[in-house]
């Protein structure tokens, strides 16, 4: 993808994101028709579906040769990363959206032949847009994000991770993770993977760990992090695969390898 193509797609997607955010804010207090998916805590609302369809319809019309991976099933089923792919989470943090009416995001990552070209994470209620284009840096609204601190120490790190890491799980022995949380400065969880990754890119959080994430949860945020020097992959240190659901680690490069080694100590 050349610079001119990237800029045109970026400007178009940015406009659509602001439009979709306005629609969400305008309708979020109406009856939401809440459903569950994989489990009782995996929620989806009519606005999740309508927002994804909003993007899919516009992408199909303007870029008919582009592919789409979306959370709510309006996209394509892909076994390759050839061409241009939009990876969309219309509302990341649906539980927050339902219960708190805030701390949720629209997340979009746009890849070309497997390379992250454009990333967006839009905090809908606070009207904060994190955005990035390959090779041009990452931004929070109009402010450029600084490269991540390469001198960061693990004992000074704030790490995003939920409490399931400290319970019996299929990924890491939880006593190892209890040791880990006593090693870092602190842990946080806000209920939106996309916003957690935006905060890592901003440098106000130093890593994010997740037991299982789909491509749409992280695509936009990983592209943001790439532009500020962050490292993204699975819990074994392998690169991120945009076609697979997997455990994930996205971190400041100064502490990424330390976290991976810590996780390997307890890997099942």
mmCIF file of C-alpha atoms in Angstrom:
data_model
loop_
_atom_site.group_PDB
_atom_site.id
_atom_site.type_symbol
_atom_site.label_atom_id
_atom_site.label_comp_id
_atom_site.label_asym_id
_atom_site.label_seq_id
_atom_site.Cartn_x
_atom_site.Cartn_y
_atom_site.Cartn_z
ATOM 1 C CA UNK A 1 0.000 0.000 0.000
ATOM 2 C CA UNK A 2 1.539 3.293 -1.037
ATOM 3 C CA UNK A 3 1.363 6.479 1.023
ATOM 4 C CA UNK A 4 -1.402 8.052 -1.051
ATOM 5 C CA UNK A 5 -3.642 4.986 -0.760
ATOM 6 C CA UNK A 6 -2.958 4.755 2.952
ATOM 7 C CA UNK A 7 -3.846 8.407 3.494
ATOM 8 C CA UNK A 8 -7.113 8.154 1.543
ATOM 9 C CA UNK A 9 -8.239 5.053 3.429
ATOM 10 C CA UNK A 10 -7.176 6.594 6.738
ATOM 11 C CA UNK A 11 -9.197 9.779 6.164
ATOM 12 C CA UNK A 12 -12.250 7.805 5.078
ATOM 13 C CA UNK A 13 -12.108 5.404 8.019
ATOM 14 C CA UNK A 14 -11.597 8.285 10.454
ATOM 15 C CA UNK A 15 -14.739 10.008 9.176
ATOM 16 C CA UNK A 16 -16.744 6.781 9.480
ATOM 17 C CA UNK A 17 -15.515 6.231 13.049
ATOM 18 C CA UNK A 18 -16.695 9.660 14.156
ATOM 19 C CA UNK A 19 -20.050 9.053 12.463
ATOM 20 C CA UNK A 20 -20.432 5.656 14.123
ATOM 21 C CA UNK A 21 -19.480 7.096 17.508
ATOM 22 C CA UNK A 22 -22.117 9.803 17.187
ATOM 23 C CA UNK A 23 -24.735 7.187 16.319
ATOM 24 C CA UNK A 24 -23.793 5.086 19.357
ATOM 25 C CA UNK A 25 -24.036 8.084 21.679
ATOM 26 C CA UNK A 26 -27.361 9.045 20.131
ATOM 27 C CA UNK A 27 -28.970 5.635 20.626
ATOM 28 C CA UNK A 28 -27.234 4.115 23.653
ATOM 29 C CA UNK A 29 -30.047 4.982 26.081
ATOM 30 C CA UNK A 30 -32.671 3.255 23.964
ATOM 31 C CA UNK A 31 -33.600 -0.395 24.653
ATOM 32 C CA UNK A 32 -30.464 -2.389 23.750
ATOM 33 C CA UNK A 33 -31.890 -5.875 23.091
ATOM 34 C CA UNK A 34 -29.015 -7.540 24.965
ATOM 35 C CA UNK A 35 -28.038 -11.105 24.009
ATOM 36 C CA UNK A 36 -25.290 -13.479 25.116
ATOM 37 C CA UNK A 37 -22.819 -15.324 22.893
ATOM 38 C CA UNK A 38 -20.226 -17.839 24.143
ATOM 39 C CA UNK A 39 -21.179 -17.464 27.825
ATOM 40 C CA UNK A 40 -23.500 -15.361 30.022
ATOM 41 C CA UNK A 41 -20.826 -12.659 30.364
ATOM 42 C CA UNK A 42 -20.128 -12.421 26.615
ATOM 43 C CA UNK A 43 -22.662 -9.774 25.695
ATOM 44 C CA UNK A 44 -23.816 -8.320 22.401
ATOM 45 C CA UNK A 45 -26.366 -5.587 21.788
ATOM 46 C CA UNK A 46 -28.287 -4.352 18.795
ATOM 47 C CA UNK A 47 -25.856 -1.408 18.629
ATOM 48 C CA UNK A 48 -22.861 -3.764 18.322
ATOM 49 C CA UNK A 49 -24.522 -5.343 15.308
ATOM 50 C CA UNK A 50 -25.757 -2.098 13.777
ATOM 51 C CA UNK A 51 -22.352 -0.454 14.155
ATOM 52 C CA UNK A 52 -20.501 -3.321 12.524
ATOM 53 C CA UNK A 53 -23.007 -3.349 9.669
ATOM 54 C CA UNK A 54 -22.517 0.431 9.315
ATOM 55 C CA UNK A 55 -18.816 -0.143 8.610
ATOM 56 C CA UNK A 56 -19.271 -3.258 6.498
ATOM 57 C CA UNK A 57 -21.820 -1.635 4.181
ATOM 58 C CA UNK A 58 -19.571 1.363 3.603
ATOM 59 C CA UNK A 59 -16.439 -0.701 3.059
ATOM 60 C CA UNK A 60 -18.199 -2.954 0.561
ATOM 61 C CA UNK A 61 -19.484 0.072 -1.331
ATOM 62 C CA UNK A 62 -16.267 2.102 -1.412
ATOM 63 C CA UNK A 63 -13.649 -0.675 -1.383
ATOM 64 C CA UNK A 64 -15.320 -3.760 -2.891
ATOM 65 C CA UNK A 65 -12.025 -5.673 -3.168
ATOM 66 C CA UNK A 66 -11.165 -5.267 0.527
ATOM 67 C CA UNK A 67 -11.802 -8.042 3.039
ATOM 68 C CA UNK A 68 -13.374 -7.664 6.486
ATOM 69 C CA UNK A 69 -12.982 -9.542 9.762
ATOM 70 C CA UNK A 70 -15.654 -8.460 12.227
ATOM 71 C CA UNK A 71 -16.786 -9.617 15.641
ATOM 72 C CA UNK A 72 -20.500 -9.761 14.924
ATOM 73 C CA UNK A 73 -20.437 -11.932 11.812
ATOM 74 C CA UNK A 74 -20.959 -9.438 9.000
ATOM 75 C CA UNK A 75 -17.441 -9.888 7.613
ATOM 76 C CA UNK A 76 -15.572 -12.617 5.770
ATOM 77 C CA UNK A 77 -14.125 -15.962 6.805
ATOM 78 C CA UNK A 78 -10.461 -15.766 5.847
ATOM 79 C CA UNK A 79 -7.601 -18.258 5.797
ATOM 80 C CA UNK A 80 -5.029 -15.804 4.417
ATOM 81 C CA UNK A 81 -3.861 -12.223 4.897
ATOM 82 C CA UNK A 82 -3.494 -11.335 1.225
ATOM 83 C CA UNK A 83 -4.808 -7.966 0.086
ATOM 84 C CA UNK A 84 -6.345 -5.311 2.324
ATOM 85 C CA UNK A 85 -8.193 -6.479 5.426
ATOM 86 C CA UNK A 86 -10.233 -4.376 7.846
ATOM 87 C CA UNK A 87 -10.413 -5.939 11.335
ATOM 88 C CA UNK A 88 -13.304 -4.370 13.218
ATOM 89 C CA UNK A 89 -14.649 -4.417 16.756
ATOM 90 C CA UNK A 90 -17.699 -2.134 16.694
ATOM 91 C CA UNK A 91 -17.936 -1.881 20.491
ATOM 92 C CA UNK A 92 -14.983 -3.262 22.426
ATOM 93 C CA UNK A 93 -16.015 -3.432 26.061
ATOM 94 C CA UNK A 94 -19.680 -4.297 25.591
ATOM 95 C CA UNK A 95 -20.112 -5.125 29.274
ATOM 96 C CA UNK A 96 -18.913 -1.639 30.161
ATOM 97 C CA UNK A 97 -21.228 -0.236 27.505
ATOM 98 C CA UNK A 98 -24.225 -2.083 28.957
ATOM 99 C CA UNK A 99 -23.545 -1.513 32.646
ATOM 100 C CA UNK A 100 -21.607 1.749 32.835
ATOM 101 C CA UNK A 101 -22.321 3.596 29.582
ATOM 102 C CA UNK A 102 -18.631 4.431 29.239
ATOM 103 C CA UNK A 103 -15.101 2.961 28.869
ATOM 104 C CA UNK A 104 -15.722 1.236 25.553
ATOM 105 C CA UNK A 105 -14.211 1.778 22.130
ATOM 106 C CA UNK A 106 -14.502 1.325 18.413
ATOM 107 C CA UNK A 107 -11.384 -0.532 17.283
ATOM 108 C CA UNK A 108 -10.233 -0.868 13.674
ATOM 109 C CA UNK A 109 -6.990 -2.241 12.304
ATOM 110 C CA UNK A 110 -6.324 -2.184 8.564
ATOM 111 C CA UNK A 111 -3.723 -4.589 7.190
ATOM 112 C CA UNK A 112 -2.277 -4.987 3.707
ATOM 113 C CA UNK A 113 -0.649 -8.334 2.900
ATOM 114 C CA UNK A 114 -0.343 -8.991 6.618
ATOM 115 C CA UNK A 115 1.288 -5.661 7.492
ATOM 116 C CA UNK A 116 -0.483 -3.236 9.813
ATOM 117 C CA UNK A 117 -1.075 -0.047 7.839
ATOM 118 C CA UNK A 118 -3.666 1.912 9.835
ATOM 119 C CA UNK A 119 -4.892 1.605 13.408
ATOM 120 C CA UNK A 120 -7.714 3.299 15.325
ATOM 121 C CA UNK A 121 -9.024 3.043 18.870
ATOM 122 C CA UNK A 122 -11.839 5.491 19.573
ATOM 123 C CA UNK A 123 -12.965 6.101 23.146
ATOM 124 C CA UNK A 124 -16.540 6.911 22.224
ATOM 125 C CA UNK A 125 -17.755 8.641 25.394
ATOM 126 C CA UNK A 126 -14.622 10.709 26.046
ATOM 127 C CA UNK A 127 -14.254 11.535 22.334
ATOM 128 C CA UNK A 128 -10.588 10.497 22.279
ATOM 129 C CA UNK A 129 -9.240 9.037 19.053
ATOM 130 C CA UNK A 130 -5.978 7.114 19.117
ATOM 131 C CA UNK A 131 -4.750 6.681 15.542
ATOM 132 C CA UNK A 132 -1.703 5.599 13.581
ATOM 133 C CA UNK A 133 -0.415 5.101 10.054
ATOM 134 C CA UNK A 134 2.519 2.858 9.303
ATOM 135 C CA UNK A 135 5.782 4.724 9.541
ATOM 136 C CA UNK A 136 4.147 8.001 10.583
ATOM 137 C CA UNK A 137 3.809 7.578 14.334
ATOM 138 C CA UNK A 138 0.800 7.277 16.629
ATOM 139 C CA UNK A 139 -1.409 10.041 17.974
ATOM 140 C CA UNK A 140 -3.955 10.783 20.687
ATOM 141 C CA UNK A 141 -6.302 13.219 18.983
ATOM 142 C CA UNK A 142 -3.842 15.826 17.653
ATOM 143 C CA UNK A 143 -0.957 15.016 20.015
ATOM 144 C CA UNK A 144 1.814 12.722 18.830
ATOM 145 C CA UNK A 145 2.603 9.866 21.219
ATOM 146 C CA UNK A 146 6.220 9.609 22.344
ATOM 147 C CA UNK A 147 8.286 6.459 21.771
ATOM 148 C CA UNK A 148 7.971 4.067 24.705
ATOM 149 C CA UNK A 149 10.512 4.389 27.514
ATOM 150 C CA UNK A 150 13.315 1.906 26.764
ATOM 151 C CA UNK A 151 14.600 2.184 30.337
ATOM 152 C CA UNK A 152 11.380 1.000 31.973
ATOM 153 C CA UNK A 153 11.990 -1.487 34.820
ATOM 154 C CA UNK A 154 9.606 -4.335 35.559
ATOM 155 C CA UNK A 155 9.321 -3.301 39.203
ATOM 156 C CA UNK A 156 8.073 0.109 38.004
ATOM 157 C CA UNK A 157 5.571 -1.317 35.506
ATOM 158 C CA UNK A 158 1.804 -0.931 35.508
ATOM 159 C CA UNK A 159 0.328 -4.012 33.817
ATOM 160 C CA UNK A 160 -3.184 -4.500 32.535
ATOM 161 C CA UNK A 161 -4.544 -7.975 33.335
ATOM 162 C CA UNK A 162 -7.784 -9.292 34.737
ATOM 163 C CA UNK A 163 -8.269 -11.448 37.820
ATOM 164 C CA UNK A 164 -8.653 -14.700 35.845
ATOM 165 C CA UNK A 165 -4.847 -14.863 35.595
ATOM 166 C CA UNK A 166 -4.861 -15.388 39.365
ATOM 167 C CA UNK A 167 -7.399 -18.231 39.214
ATOM 168 C CA UNK A 168 -6.966 -21.736 37.828
ATOM 169 C CA UNK A 169 -6.678 -21.279 34.046
ATOM 170 C CA UNK A 170 -5.505 -23.149 30.943
ATOM 171 C CA UNK A 171 -2.510 -20.950 30.154
ATOM 172 C CA UNK A 172 -0.276 -20.375 33.187
ATOM 173 C CA UNK A 173 -0.117 -21.832 36.687
ATOM 174 C CA UNK A 174 -1.744 -19.174 38.807
ATOM 175 C CA UNK A 175 0.833 -19.215 41.669
ATOM 176 C CA UNK A 176 3.353 -17.955 39.102
ATOM 177 C CA UNK A 177 1.016 -15.081 38.237
ATOM 178 C CA UNK A 178 0.540 -14.279 41.920
ATOM 179 C CA UNK A 179 4.313 -13.926 42.103
ATOM 180 C CA UNK A 180 4.220 -11.763 38.989
ATOM 181 C CA UNK A 181 1.708 -9.271 40.408
ATOM 182 C CA UNK A 182 3.910 -8.906 43.487
ATOM 183 C CA UNK A 183 6.867 -8.134 41.207
ATOM 184 C CA UNK A 184 5.348 -5.302 39.171
ATOM 185 C CA UNK A 185 4.358 -1.923 40.596
ATOM 186 C CA UNK A 186 0.655 -2.484 40.018
ATOM 187 C CA UNK A 187 -2.058 -4.083 37.903
ATOM 188 C CA UNK A 188 -5.208 -2.647 36.383
ATOM 189 C CA UNK A 189 -8.197 -3.817 34.388
ATOM 190 C CA UNK A 190 -10.683 -1.530 32.659
ATOM 191 C CA UNK A 191 -12.752 -3.994 30.645
ATOM 192 C CA UNK A 192 -11.756 -2.988 27.117
ATOM 193 C CA UNK A 193 -8.740 -4.609 25.486
ATOM 194 C CA UNK A 194 -8.632 -1.917 22.810
ATOM 195 C CA UNK A 195 -8.387 0.883 25.376
ATOM 196 C CA UNK A 196 -5.831 -1.064 27.409
ATOM 197 C CA UNK A 197 -3.641 -1.288 24.301
ATOM 198 C CA UNK A 198 -4.132 2.407 23.578
ATOM 199 C CA UNK A 199 -2.920 3.142 27.101
ATOM 200 C CA UNK A 200 0.173 0.977 26.545
ATOM 201 C CA UNK A 201 0.899 2.950 23.369
ATOM 202 C CA UNK A 202 0.406 6.181 25.307
ATOM 203 C CA UNK A 203 2.890 5.006 27.937
ATOM 204 C CA UNK A 204 0.481 5.384 30.857
ATOM 205 C CA UNK A 205 0.405 1.590 31.166
ATOM 206 C CA UNK A 206 3.384 -0.612 30.372
ATOM 207 C CA UNK A 207 1.905 -3.940 29.285
ATOM 208 C CA UNK A 208 -1.338 -5.765 28.703
ATOM 209 C CA UNK A 209 -1.856 -9.502 29.197
ATOM 210 C CA UNK A 210 -4.945 -11.425 28.087
ATOM 211 C CA UNK A 211 -5.810 -15.106 28.403
ATOM 212 C CA UNK A 212 -7.723 -15.119 25.116
ATOM 213 C CA UNK A 213 -8.247 -12.392 22.548
ATOM 214 C CA UNK A 214 -9.696 -12.370 19.050
ATOM 215 C CA UNK A 215 -8.091 -10.383 16.220
ATOM 216 C CA UNK A 216 -10.742 -7.650 16.404
ATOM 217 C CA UNK A 217 -9.958 -7.033 20.086
ATOM 218 C CA UNK A 218 -6.370 -6.046 19.392
ATOM 219 C CA UNK A 219 -5.762 -5.170 15.728
ATOM 220 C CA UNK A 220 -6.121 -1.408 16.074
ATOM 221 C CA UNK A 221 -4.189 -1.281 19.340
ATOM 222 C CA UNK A 222 -1.322 -3.407 18.079
ATOM 223 C CA UNK A 223 -0.801 -1.077 15.127
ATOM 224 C CA UNK A 224 -0.715 1.868 17.551
ATOM 225 C CA UNK A 225 1.910 0.101 19.632
ATOM 226 C CA UNK A 226 4.034 -0.803 16.634
ATOM 227 C CA UNK A 227 4.372 2.902 15.855
ATOM 228 C CA UNK A 228 5.756 3.735 19.315
ATOM 229 C CA UNK A 229 8.025 0.702 19.656
ATOM 230 C CA UNK A 230 5.728 -1.697 21.496
ATOM 231 C CA UNK A 231 6.001 -5.465 21.060
ATOM 232 C CA UNK A 232 2.961 -7.686 20.465
ATOM 233 C CA UNK A 233 2.572 -11.443 20.330
ATOM 234 C CA UNK A 234 1.385 -14.497 22.206
ATOM 235 C CA UNK A 235 2.461 -15.771 25.625
ATOM 236 C CA UNK A 236 5.279 -17.818 24.078
ATOM 237 C CA UNK A 237 6.792 -14.793 22.378
ATOM 238 C CA UNK A 238 5.523 -15.636 18.888
ATOM 239 C CA UNK A 239 4.373 -12.751 16.652
ATOM 240 C CA UNK A 240 0.707 -11.781 16.602
ATOM 241 C CA UNK A 241 -1.409 -13.775 14.168
ATOM 242 C CA UNK A 242 -4.299 -11.649 12.829
ATOM 243 C CA UNK A 243 -6.352 -14.742 11.931
ATOM 244 C CA UNK A 244 -6.301 -16.521 15.289
ATOM 245 C CA UNK A 245 -7.741 -16.150 18.779
ATOM 246 C CA UNK A 246 -4.970 -16.634 21.337
ATOM 247 C CA UNK A 247 -3.521 -15.445 24.640
ATOM 248 C CA UNK A 248 -1.745 -12.148 24.113
ATOM 249 C CA UNK A 249 1.055 -9.988 25.496
ATOM 250 C CA UNK A 250 1.550 -6.416 24.315
ATOM 251 C CA UNK A 251 4.272 -4.534 26.149
ATOM 252 C CA UNK A 252 6.929 -1.900 26.323
ATOM 253 C CA UNK A 253 10.003 -3.498 24.686
ATOM 254 C CA UNK A 254 12.082 -2.960 27.833
ATOM 255 C CA UNK A 255 9.936 -5.414 29.812
ATOM 256 C CA UNK A 256 8.403 -7.641 27.114
ATOM 257 C CA UNK A 257 11.042 -10.381 27.236
ATOM 258 C CA UNK A 258 10.989 -10.404 31.026
ATOM 259 C CA UNK A 259 7.231 -10.973 30.992
ATOM 260 C CA UNK A 260 7.559 -13.807 28.449
ATOM 261 C CA UNK A 261 10.227 -15.520 30.550
ATOM 262 C CA UNK A 262 8.035 -15.166 33.625
ATOM 263 C CA UNK A 263 5.093 -16.716 31.787
ATOM 264 C CA UNK A 264 7.221 -19.596 30.497
ATOM 265 C CA UNK A 265 7.997 -20.519 34.099
ATOM 266 C CA UNK A 266 4.348 -21.378 34.625
ATOM 267 C CA UNK A 267 3.198 -22.420 31.138
ATOM 268 C CA UNK A 268 0.949 -25.478 31.015
#
